[in-house]
Amino acid sequence: MLSTWLSLHGVFTLFSLLVYVLMSHTLHQRRHPSAAIGWVMLLGLLPYLGLPLYLLFGTRKLTRQRAVRVLPTVPHRNTLAALAAALGQPPPVAYEALAVHADGAAARTALWAAIDRATHSLDVSTFILGRDGLGDAVVARLIARARAGVRVRVLLDGMGRYLGGHVDLGVLGAGGVQVRLFVPPLHSPLRGRTNLRNHRKLVIADDQFLWCGGRNLAAEYFVGDQNKPAWHDLSFDLSGTLAQQASALFAHDWAFAGDEPYPAAFETRQSDLSSGAQLIASGPDQRDDTVYALLISACYRAEQRIQIATPYFVPDDALLIALALAARRGVTVELLLPAHSNHHLADWARHRALRTLVEAGARVRLVPHMLHAKLIIVDADWALAGSANLDSRSLFLNYELMVAFHAPDAVTAFADWYQHESINTQTYVSHPPGLWRDLGEGLVLWLAFQL
């Protein structure tokens, strides 16, 4: 009996590993080495648990038709813009009236203006729609626009709905707002998509005005309320052709969530880099890990400075080495992090990377409040702002949206925001870890793709 069970166990284990190999090959799944090792170990040691989990959560890339078709252009003078285009991203295009929001109150005012100005279409994509004062106000304004004859569409992440307090979508539907959940976790998942979350945040009015950044539509991301203190975050708004590109990306996400045919590609022509910006979409719908690739390249081409603001810093080895080498060759490398974020495991896991950077000559600043902003500034000619954190989940799993600004005045505006947030910070001091802490950090890093 025992030998029979062992034989069946061995067959099932081999079958589980074969499923992993065949699906990875057939679906062209390029995984980070640590993720690949983790799946193989789980399938080999616990196949009865590992196989169902792999079928639910194992798919990482779901490449599809590009949201934007790039027309032939002359080569980019900006290396990062050229790389982004080579990775399938749209070329830099013009925009007008960029406003970097100074704080949550300014961001909320700009959000209300974006919603209220819509006359024929209003598209909203968010990870969380809070069941609180800010969320209720958003819902009320969206319903008001729908009743005024505006086509209003809300794309809400299926998991984020529960993290925001399970907002009542029936109220939105009854008010004339079209709502779609992006991969609801309790529905039957297809192609292992359950673990892939839409983390993009944007509001588009009339295909001409874009409100974007790292803020979810909940109280703590703006001014807080009696139960939730305000976090510090980064968002911005602008108008012009870039908003049309964002609208095309939203249309593809909307079609994907509704299992509909994708709309026709949006054609766009490159503008002068001195006045342009570039959408950088990253996630399973892109063939490459675009934000990650751009960050690696930016670290090696930087000449003067790399300034990063992020709530969670759990980089992989390649990104960590690129940042450390930049610091060692004299580039000013600065990180702006919350002293304590809302994810304690991420705080625990970041110390190993921070020690490496400090030893290389980088400076790490800790702010006393929760900082949720996502910003990377390279030299004086590139600022990347949007929704992506510097952790493995954002860089390799989530659907994310960043905007690369090349215009000097835009880079200066984001640098000014960074400098203002750097006031009243404490410098991170590196301490050698004890044995148990070192082991604990290593174990937590095994979970890096979920942090």
CSV table of C-alpha atoms in Angstrom, one decimal:
chain,number,residue,atom,x,y,z
A,1,MET,CA,0.0,0.0,0.0
A,2,LEU,CA,2.8,2.4,1.0
A,3,SER,CA,4.8,1.7,-2.2
A,4,THR,CA,1.7,2.2,-4.3
A,5,TRP,CA,1.0,5.6,-2.6
A,6,LEU,CA,4.6,6.6,-3.1
A,7,SER,CA,4.4,5.7,-6.8
A,8,LEU,CA,1.2,7.7,-7.3
A,9,HIS,CA,2.7,10.6,-5.4
A,10,GLY,CA,5.7,10.5,-7.6
A,11,VAL,CA,3.6,10.4,-10.7
A,12,PHE,CA,1.5,13.4,-9.5
A,13,THR,CA,4.6,15.4,-8.7
A,14,LEU,CA,6.1,14.8,-12.1
A,15,PHE,CA,2.7,15.7,-13.7
A,16,SER,CA,2.6,18.9,-11.7
A,17,LEU,CA,6.1,19.9,-12.8
A,18,LEU,CA,5.3,19.0,-16.4
A,19,VAL,CA,2.2,21.3,-16.3
A,20,TYR,CA,4.5,24.1,-15.1
A,21,VAL,CA,7.0,23.5,-17.9
A,22,LEU,CA,4.4,23.2,-20.6
A,23,MET,CA,2.4,26.2,-19.6
A,24,SER,CA,5.5,28.3,-19.2
A,25,HIS,CA,6.7,27.3,-22.6
A,26,THR,CA,3.3,27.6,-24.4
A,27,LEU,CA,2.4,30.9,-22.8
A,28,HIS,CA,6.0,32.3,-23.1
A,29,GLN,CA,6.1,33.0,-19.3
A,30,ARG,CA,9.4,34.7,-18.5
A,31,ARG,CA,9.7,34.6,-14.7
A,32,HIS,CA,12.0,36.2,-12.3
A,33,PRO,CA,14.5,33.5,-11.1
A,34,SER,CA,13.3,33.7,-7.5
A,35,ALA,CA,9.7,33.2,-8.6
A,36,ALA,CA,10.6,30.3,-10.9
A,37,ILE,CA,12.6,28.6,-8.1
A,38,GLY,CA,9.7,29.2,-5.7
A,39,TRP,CA,7.1,27.6,-8.0
A,40,VAL,CA,9.4,24.6,-8.8
A,41,MET,CA,10.0,23.9,-5.1
A,42,LEU,CA,6.4,24.2,-4.2
A,43,LEU,CA,5.3,21.9,-7.0
A,44,GLY,CA,8.0,19.4,-6.1
A,45,LEU,CA,7.5,19.4,-2.3
A,46,LEU,CA,3.8,20.1,-2.0
A,47,PRO,CA,2.3,19.2,-5.4
A,48,TYR,CA,-1.3,18.8,-4.1
A,49,LEU,CA,-1.2,22.4,-2.9
A,50,GLY,CA,1.2,23.8,-5.5
A,51,LEU,CA,-0.7,22.7,-8.6
A,52,PRO,CA,-4.0,24.3,-7.7
A,53,LEU,CA,-2.2,27.5,-6.6
A,54,TYR,CA,-0.2,27.5,-9.8
A,55,LEU,CA,-3.3,27.2,-12.0
A,56,LEU,CA,-4.9,30.0,-10.1
A,57,PHE,CA,-2.0,32.4,-9.7
A,58,GLY,CA,0.8,31.2,-12.0
A,59,THR,CA,0.3,33.2,-15.2
A,60,ARG,CA,2.3,36.4,-15.3
A,61,LYS,CA,2.2,37.6,-18.9
A,62,LEU,CA,-0.9,38.0,-21.0
A,63,THR,CA,0.4,39.9,-24.0
A,64,ARG,CA,-2.2,41.3,-26.3
A,65,GLN,CA,-2.6,43.9,-29.1
A,66,ARG,CA,-0.8,47.2,-28.3
A,67,ALA,CA,-3.0,50.0,-27.1
A,68,VAL,CA,-1.1,52.5,-29.2
A,69,ARG,CA,0.4,52.0,-32.7
A,70,VAL,CA,3.6,53.9,-33.1
A,71,LEU,CA,4.0,55.6,-36.4
A,72,PRO,CA,7.6,55.6,-37.9
A,73,THR,CA,9.6,58.5,-36.4
A,74,VAL,CA,13.2,59.7,-36.4
A,75,PRO,CA,15.4,58.2,-33.8
A,76,HIS,CA,15.0,59.7,-30.3
A,77,ARG,CA,17.9,61.7,-29.0
A,78,ASN,CA,16.9,60.8,-25.4
A,79,THR,CA,18.1,57.3,-24.7
A,80,LEU,CA,15.3,56.5,-22.2
A,81,ALA,CA,12.6,57.7,-24.6
A,82,ALA,CA,14.2,55.5,-27.4
A,83,LEU,CA,14.2,52.5,-25.1
A,84,ALA,CA,10.6,53.0,-24.1
A,85,ALA,CA,9.6,53.1,-27.7
A,86,ALA,CA,11.6,50.0,-28.4
A,87,LEU,CA,9.7,48.3,-25.6
A,88,GLY,CA,6.4,49.0,-27.4
A,89,GLN,CA,5.4,52.2,-25.6
A,90,PRO,CA,3.9,55.1,-27.4
A,91,PRO,CA,6.3,58.0,-28.4
A,92,PRO,CA,6.5,61.2,-26.5
A,93,VAL,CA,3.6,63.5,-27.3
A,94,ALA,CA,2.5,67.0,-26.4
A,95,TYR,CA,0.6,68.0,-23.3
A,96,GLU,CA,-0.5,71.3,-21.8
A,97,ALA,CA,-1.0,72.8,-18.4
A,98,LEU,CA,0.8,70.3,-16.2
A,99,ALA,CA,-0.1,70.8,-12.5
A,100,VAL,CA,1.8,68.8,-9.9
A,101,HIS,CA,-0.5,68.7,-6.8
A,102,ALA,CA,1.1,70.1,-3.7
A,103,ASP,CA,-0.9,68.1,-1.3
A,104,GLY,CA,-4.1,66.1,-0.8
A,105,ALA,CA,-6.3,69.1,-0.7
A,106,ALA,CA,-5.0,70.3,-4.1
A,107,ALA,CA,-5.3,66.8,-5.5
A,108,ARG,CA,-8.9,66.6,-4.4
A,109,THR,CA,-9.7,70.0,-5.9
A,110,ALA,CA,-8.2,68.9,-9.2
A,111,LEU,CA,-10.1,65.6,-9.0
A,112,TRP,CA,-13.4,67.4,-8.6
A,113,ALA,CA,-12.5,69.7,-11.5
A,114,ALA,CA,-11.7,66.7,-13.7
A,115,ILE,CA,-15.0,65.0,-13.0
A,116,ASP,CA,-17.1,68.1,-13.2
A,117,ARG,CA,-15.6,69.3,-16.5
A,118,ALA,CA,-16.7,66.1,-18.4
A,119,THR,CA,-19.4,66.8,-21.0
A,120,HIS,CA,-19.5,63.6,-23.0
A,121,SER,CA,-17.3,61.0,-21.5
A,122,LEU,CA,-15.6,60.3,-18.1
A,123,ASP,CA,-13.4,57.2,-17.5
A,124,VAL,CA,-12.1,56.3,-14.1
A,125,SER,CA,-9.6,53.5,-13.3
A,126,THR,CA,-8.6,52.9,-9.7
A,127,PHE,CA,-7.3,50.1,-7.5
A,128,ILE,CA,-9.4,51.1,-4.5
A,129,LEU,CA,-12.7,53.1,-4.2
A,130,GLY,CA,-13.1,53.7,-0.5
A,131,ARG,CA,-16.3,53.3,1.4
A,132,ASP,CA,-15.7,56.6,3.3
A,133,GLY,CA,-16.3,60.3,2.9
A,134,LEU,CA,-14.0,60.7,-0.1
A,135,GLY,CA,-15.3,57.6,-1.8
A,136,ASP,CA,-18.9,58.6,-1.2
A,137,ALA,CA,-18.2,62.0,-2.7
A,138,VAL,CA,-16.7,60.4,-5.8
A,139,VAL,CA,-19.7,58.1,-6.2
A,140,ALA,CA,-22.1,61.1,-5.9
A,141,ARG,CA,-20.2,63.2,-8.5
A,142,LEU,CA,-20.0,60.3,-10.9
A,143,ILE,CA,-23.7,59.7,-10.7
A,144,ALA,CA,-24.4,63.4,-11.2
A,145,ARG,CA,-22.3,63.4,-14.4
A,146,ALA,CA,-24.1,60.2,-15.6
A,147,ARG,CA,-27.5,61.8,-15.0
A,148,ALA,CA,-26.4,64.8,-16.9
A,149,GLY,CA,-25.9,62.7,-20.0
A,150,VAL,CA,-22.2,61.9,-19.7
A,151,ARG,CA,-21.0,58.4,-20.4
A,152,VAL,CA,-19.3,57.4,-17.2
A,153,ARG,CA,-17.3,54.2,-16.9
A,154,VAL,CA,-15.5,53.0,-13.7
A,155,LEU,CA,-12.9,50.2,-13.8
A,156,LEU,CA,-12.3,48.9,-10.3
A,157,ASP,CA,-9.8,46.2,-9.4
A,158,GLY,CA,-11.6,43.0,-8.2
A,159,MET,CA,-9.4,42.6,-5.1
A,160,GLY,CA,-9.1,46.4,-4.5
A,161,ARG,CA,-12.9,46.5,-4.1
A,162,TYR,CA,-12.7,44.5,-0.9
A,163,LEU,CA,-9.6,46.4,0.4
A,164,GLY,CA,-11.6,49.6,0.1
A,165,GLY,CA,-14.4,48.4,2.2
A,166,HIS,CA,-16.6,46.7,-0.4
A,167,VAL,CA,-18.2,49.7,-2.0
A,168,ASP,CA,-21.8,49.2,-3.2
A,169,LEU,CA,-21.5,49.0,-6.9
A,170,GLY,CA,-25.3,48.7,-7.2
A,171,VAL,CA,-25.6,52.4,-6.3
A,172,LEU,CA,-23.3,53.4,-9.2
A,173,GLY,CA,-25.2,51.1,-11.6
A,174,ALA,CA,-28.6,52.5,-10.5
A,175,GLY,CA,-27.2,56.0,-11.1
A,176,GLY,CA,-26.3,55.3,-14.7
A,177,VAL,CA,-22.6,54.6,-14.2
A,178,GLN,CA,-21.1,51.6,-16.1
A,179,VAL,CA,-18.9,49.6,-13.7
A,180,ARG,CA,-16.6,46.7,-14.4
A,181,LEU,CA,-14.5,44.7,-12.0
A,182,PHE,CA,-11.0,43.8,-13.1
A,183,VAL,CA,-10.5,40.1,-12.5
A,184,PRO,CA,-12.9,39.5,-9.6
A,185,PRO,CA,-11.2,37.0,-7.2
A,186,LEU,CA,-14.4,35.1,-6.4
A,187,HIS,CA,-15.3,34.5,-10.0
A,188,SER,CA,-14.0,31.6,-12.0
A,189,PRO,CA,-10.5,32.8,-13.1
A,190,LEU,CA,-9.2,32.1,-16.6
A,191,ARG,CA,-5.6,31.4,-17.5
A,192,GLY,CA,-4.3,31.9,-14.0
A,193,ARG,CA,-5.2,35.6,-13.8
A,194,THR,CA,-6.3,35.7,-10.2
A,195,ASN,CA,-3.0,37.1,-8.9
A,196,LEU,CA,-2.7,39.9,-11.5
A,197,ARG,CA,-4.1,43.2,-10.2
A,198,ASN,CA,-4.9,46.4,-12.0
A,199,HIS,CA,-3.0,49.1,-10.0
A,200,ARG,CA,-3.4,51.9,-12.6
A,201,LYS,CA,-5.0,55.1,-11.4
A,202,LEU,CA,-6.4,57.7,-13.8
A,203,VAL,CA,-9.4,59.9,-14.5
A,204,ILE,CA,-10.0,61.0,-18.1
A,205,ALA,CA,-12.5,63.6,-19.1
A,206,ASP,CA,-13.7,63.9,-22.7
A,207,ASP,CA,-10.5,62.2,-23.9
A,208,GLN,CA,-8.7,65.5,-23.4
A,209,PHE,CA,-8.0,65.9,-19.7
A,210,LEU,CA,-6.0,63.5,-17.5
A,211,TRP,CA,-5.8,63.2,-13.7
A,212,CYS,CA,-3.2,60.6,-12.7
A,213,GLY,CA,-0.7,59.5,-10.1
A,214,GLY,CA,-0.5,57.2,-7.1
A,215,ARG,CA,-3.7,58.1,-5.2
A,216,ASN,CA,-6.5,55.6,-4.8
A,217,LEU,CA,-10.0,57.1,-4.4
A,218,ALA,CA,-10.2,56.8,-0.6
A,219,ALA,CA,-9.9,59.3,2.2
A,220,GLU,CA,-6.4,58.5,3.4
A,221,TYR,CA,-4.9,59.3,0.0
A,222,PHE,CA,-6.2,62.9,0.1
A,223,VAL,CA,-6.9,64.7,3.4
A,224,GLY,CA,-8.0,61.8,5.6
A,225,ASP,CA,-11.0,61.7,7.9
A,226,GLN,CA,-11.7,61.1,11.6
A,227,ASN,CA,-10.7,57.4,11.3
A,228,LYS,CA,-7.9,57.7,8.7
A,229,PRO,CA,-5.0,60.1,8.9
A,230,ALA,CA,-3.9,61.7,5.6
A,231,TRP,CA,-1.1,60.1,3.8
A,232,HIS,CA,1.4,62.0,1.6
A,233,ASP,CA,1.0,61.1,-2.0
A,234,LEU,CA,1.8,62.4,-5.5
A,235,SER,CA,-0.6,63.1,-8.4
A,236,PHE,CA,-0.8,65.5,-11.3
A,237,ASP,CA,-3.1,66.6,-14.1
A,238,LEU,CA,-2.7,67.8,-17.6
A,239,SER,CA,-4.5,68.1,-21.0
A,240,GLY,CA,-3.6,67.4,-24.6
A,241,THR,CA,-2.6,64.4,-26.8
A,242,LEU,CA,-1.2,62.5,-23.8
A,243,ALA,CA,-4.7,62.3,-22.4
A,244,GLN,CA,-5.8,60.7,-25.7
A,245,GLN,CA,-3.2,58.0,-25.3
A,246,ALA,CA,-4.3,57.4,-21.7
A,247,SER,CA,-7.9,57.1,-23.0
A,248,ALA,CA,-6.8,54.4,-25.5
A,249,LEU,CA,-5.0,52.5,-22.8
A,250,PHE,CA,-8.2,52.7,-20.6
A,251,ALA,CA,-10.3,51.4,-23.5
A,252,HIS,CA,-8.1,48.3,-23.8
A,253,ASP,CA,-8.3,47.6,-20.0
A,254,TRP,CA,-12.0,48.1,-20.2
A,255,ALA,CA,-12.4,45.6,-23.1
A,256,PHE,CA,-10.1,43.1,-21.3
A,257,ALA,CA,-12.2,43.3,-18.1
A,258,GLY,CA,-15.4,42.8,-20.1
A,259,ASP,CA,-13.9,40.0,-22.3
A,260,GLU,CA,-14.7,42.1,-25.4
A,261,PRO,CA,-12.7,42.7,-28.6
A,262,TYR,CA,-10.1,45.3,-28.3
A,263,PRO,CA,-10.7,48.7,-30.0
A,264,ALA,CA,-8.8,49.9,-33.0
A,265,ALA,CA,-5.2,51.0,-32.3
A,266,PHE,CA,-4.8,54.7,-31.6
A,267,GLU,CA,-2.3,56.4,-34.0
A,268,THR,CA,0.0,59.0,-32.6
A,269,ARG,CA,3.0,60.9,-33.8
A,270,GLN,CA,6.1,61.9,-31.8
A,271,SER,CA,6.4,65.5,-30.5
A,272,ASP,CA,9.5,67.4,-29.5
A,273,LEU,CA,11.0,65.9,-26.3
A,274,SER,CA,11.4,69.4,-24.9
A,275,SER,CA,7.6,69.6,-24.6
A,276,GLY,CA,6.6,66.0,-24.5
A,277,ALA,CA,5.7,63.2,-22.1
A,278,GLN,CA,5.4,59.5,-22.6
A,279,LEU,CA,3.0,56.9,-21.2
A,280,ILE,CA,4.8,53.9,-19.7
A,281,ALA,CA,2.4,51.0,-19.2
A,282,SER,CA,3.7,48.0,-17.4
A,283,GLY,CA,2.2,44.7,-16.6
A,284,PRO,CA,0.9,41.4,-18.0
A,285,ASP,CA,-0.4,43.1,-21.1
A,286,GLN,CA,3.1,44.2,-22.1
A,287,ARG,CA,5.6,41.9,-23.6
A,288,ASP,CA,8.4,43.3,-21.5
A,289,ASP,CA,8.7,44.5,-17.9
A,290,THR,CA,8.8,48.1,-19.1
A,291,VAL,CA,9.1,50.1,-15.9
A,292,TYR,CA,11.7,47.7,-14.6
A,293,ALA,CA,13.8,47.8,-17.8
A,294,LEU,CA,13.7,51.6,-17.9
A,295,LEU,CA,14.8,51.9,-14.2
A,296,ILE,CA,17.7,49.6,-14.9
A,297,SER,CA,18.8,51.6,-17.9
A,298,ALA,CA,18.3,54.9,-16.1
A,299,CYS,CA,20.6,53.8,-13.3
A,300,TYR,CA,23.4,53.0,-15.8
A,301,ARG,CA,23.0,56.2,-17.8
A,302,ALA,CA,22.6,58.6,-14.9
A,303,GLU,CA,25.3,61.2,-14.6
A,304,GLN,CA,24.3,63.5,-11.8
A,305,ARG,CA,21.4,62.3,-9.7
A,306,ILE,CA,18.8,59.6,-9.1
A,307,GLN,CA,16.0,60.6,-6.7
A,308,ILE,CA,13.4,58.1,-5.7
A,309,ALA,CA,10.2,58.4,-3.6
A,310,THR,CA,8.4,55.1,-2.9
A,311,PRO,CA,6.4,53.7,-0.1
A,312,TYR,CA,7.9,50.2,-0.4
A,313,PHE,CA,11.4,49.4,-1.5
A,314,VAL,CA,12.0,45.7,-2.1
A,315,PRO,CA,14.1,45.6,-5.3
A,316,ASP,CA,15.5,42.5,-6.9
A,317,ASP,CA,19.3,42.0,-7.2
A,318,ALA,CA,19.6,43.5,-10.7
A,319,LEU,CA,18.0,46.8,-9.7
A,320,LEU,CA,19.8,46.9,-6.4
A,321,ILE,CA,23.1,46.4,-8.1
A,322,ALA,CA,22.4,49.1,-10.7
A,323,LEU,CA,21.5,51.6,-8.0
A,324,ALA,CA,24.6,50.7,-5.9
A,325,LEU,CA,26.9,51.0,-8.9
A,326,ALA,CA,25.5,54.4,-9.8
A,327,ALA,CA,26.2,55.6,-6.2
A,328,ARG,CA,29.7,54.1,-6.3
A,329,ARG,CA,30.6,56.0,-9.5
A,330,GLY,CA,29.6,59.3,-8.0
A,331,VAL,CA,26.0,59.7,-8.9
A,332,THR,CA,23.9,61.2,-6.1
A,333,VAL,CA,21.4,58.4,-5.2
A,334,GLU,CA,18.7,59.4,-2.8
A,335,LEU,CA,15.7,57.4,-1.5
A,336,LEU,CA,12.7,59.0,0.2
A,337,LEU,CA,10.7,56.4,2.2
A,338,PRO,CA,8.2,56.4,5.1
A,339,ALA,CA,9.8,55.5,8.4
A,340,HIS,CA,6.9,53.1,8.9
A,341,SER,CA,4.7,52.1,6.0
A,342,ASN,CA,1.3,50.4,6.1
A,343,HIS,CA,2.9,47.1,5.1
A,344,HIS,CA,5.1,45.8,8.0
A,345,LEU,CA,6.5,42.9,6.0
A,346,ALA,CA,7.8,45.3,3.3
A,347,ASP,CA,9.4,47.4,6.0
A,348,TRP,CA,11.1,44.4,7.4
A,349,ALA,CA,12.3,43.2,4.0
A,350,ARG,CA,13.8,46.5,2.8
A,351,HIS,CA,16.6,46.6,5.3
A,352,ARG,CA,18.9,44.3,3.4
A,353,ALA,CA,18.7,46.4,0.3
A,354,LEU,CA,19.0,49.7,2.2
A,355,ARG,CA,22.2,48.5,3.9
A,356,THR,CA,23.7,47.7,0.5
A,357,LEU,CA,22.8,51.2,-0.8
A,358,VAL,CA,24.1,53.0,2.2
A,359,GLU,CA,27.4,51.1,2.1
A,360,ALA,CA,27.7,52.1,-1.6
A,361,GLY,CA,27.3,55.8,-0.7
A,362,ALA,CA,23.6,56.4,-1.3
A,363,ARG,CA,21.5,58.5,1.1
A,364,VAL,CA,18.2,57.2,2.5
A,365,ARG,CA,15.7,59.7,4.0
A,366,LEU,CA,12.8,58.6,6.2
A,367,VAL,CA,9.7,60.7,6.6
A,368,PRO,CA,7.7,60.5,9.8
A,369,HIS,CA,4.3,60.0,8.0
A,370,MET,CA,3.0,57.5,5.5
A,371,LEU,CA,4.4,58.3,2.1
A,372,HIS,CA,2.6,56.7,-0.8
A,373,ALA,CA,4.1,58.6,-3.7
A,374,LYS,CA,5.9,57.0,-6.6
A,375,LEU,CA,8.5,59.2,-8.3
A,376,ILE,CA,11.9,58.7,-10.0
A,377,ILE,CA,14.0,61.7,-11.2
A,378,VAL,CA,17.1,61.1,-13.3
A,379,ASP,CA,19.5,64.0,-13.8
A,380,ALA,CA,17.7,67.1,-15.1
A,381,ASP,CA,15.9,65.5,-18.1
A,382,TRP,CA,13.7,62.7,-16.9
A,383,ALA,CA,10.9,62.3,-14.3
A,384,LEU,CA,8.8,59.2,-14.0
A,385,ALA,CA,5.6,59.5,-11.9
A,386,GLY,CA,2.6,57.3,-11.5
A,387,SER,CA,1.4,54.1,-9.8
A,388,ALA,CA,4.4,51.7,-9.7
A,389,ASN,CA,6.1,50.9,-6.4
A,390,LEU,CA,9.7,49.7,-6.3
A,391,ASP,CA,8.8,46.1,-5.3
A,392,SER,CA,8.5,42.9,-7.2
A,393,ARG,CA,4.7,42.9,-7.2
A,394,SER,CA,4.5,46.3,-9.0
A,395,LEU,CA,7.5,45.7,-11.3
A,396,PHE,CA,6.6,42.2,-12.4
A,397,LEU,CA,3.0,41.4,-11.6
A,398,ASN,CA,0.6,44.4,-11.5
A,399,TYR,CA,-0.8,46.4,-14.3
A,400,GLU,CA,0.8,49.7,-13.7
A,401,LEU,CA,0.9,53.1,-15.3
A,402,MET,CA,3.7,55.7,-15.2
A,403,VAL,CA,4.3,58.9,-17.2
A,404,ALA,CA,7.8,59.9,-18.3
A,405,PHE,CA,8.3,63.6,-18.4
A,406,HIS,CA,11.1,64.9,-20.5
A,407,ALA,CA,10.5,68.7,-20.5
A,408,PRO,CA,12.9,70.6,-18.2
A,409,ASP,CA,10.1,72.6,-16.5
A,410,ALA,CA,8.2,69.4,-15.8
A,411,VAL,CA,11.3,67.7,-14.3
A,412,THR,CA,11.9,70.8,-12.2
A,413,ALA,CA,8.2,70.8,-10.9
A,414,PHE,CA,8.6,67.2,-9.7
A,415,ALA,CA,12.0,67.9,-8.2
A,416,ASP,CA,10.5,70.8,-6.3
A,417,TRP,CA,7.8,68.4,-4.9
A,418,TYR,CA,10.5,66.0,-3.9
A,419,GLN,CA,12.6,68.6,-2.1
A,420,HIS,CA,9.5,69.8,-0.2
A,421,GLU,CA,8.7,66.3,0.9
A,422,SER,CA,12.4,65.9,2.0
A,423,ILE,CA,12.0,68.5,4.7
A,424,ASN,CA,12.0,67.2,8.3
A,425,THR,CA,13.4,63.8,7.4
A,426,GLN,CA,15.7,61.5,9.3
A,427,THR,CA,18.7,59.8,7.7
A,428,TYR,CA,18.6,56.0,7.7
A,429,VAL,CA,21.5,54.5,9.6
A,430,SER,CA,22.7,51.1,8.6
A,431,HIS,CA,23.3,48.6,11.4
A,432,PRO,CA,24.7,45.1,10.9
A,433,PRO,CA,21.9,42.5,11.4
A,434,GLY,CA,22.1,39.8,14.0
A,435,LEU,CA,21.8,36.2,13.1
A,436,TRP,CA,18.1,35.9,13.7
A,437,ARG,CA,17.3,39.2,12.0
A,438,ASP,CA,19.3,38.2,9.0
A,439,LEU,CA,17.5,34.9,8.7
A,440,GLY,CA,14.1,36.6,9.2
A,441,GLU,CA,14.9,39.1,6.4
A,442,GLY,CA,15.8,36.3,4.1
A,443,LEU,CA,12.6,34.4,4.8
A,444,VAL,CA,10.5,37.5,4.2
A,445,LEU,CA,12.3,38.1,0.9
A,446,TRP,CA,10.9,34.8,-0.3
A,447,LEU,CA,7.5,36.5,-0.2
A,448,ALA,CA,8.8,39.5,-2.2
A,449,PHE,CA,6.5,39.0,-5.1
A,450,GLN,CA,3.5,39.4,-2.8
A,451,LEU,CA,4.8,42.5,-0.8
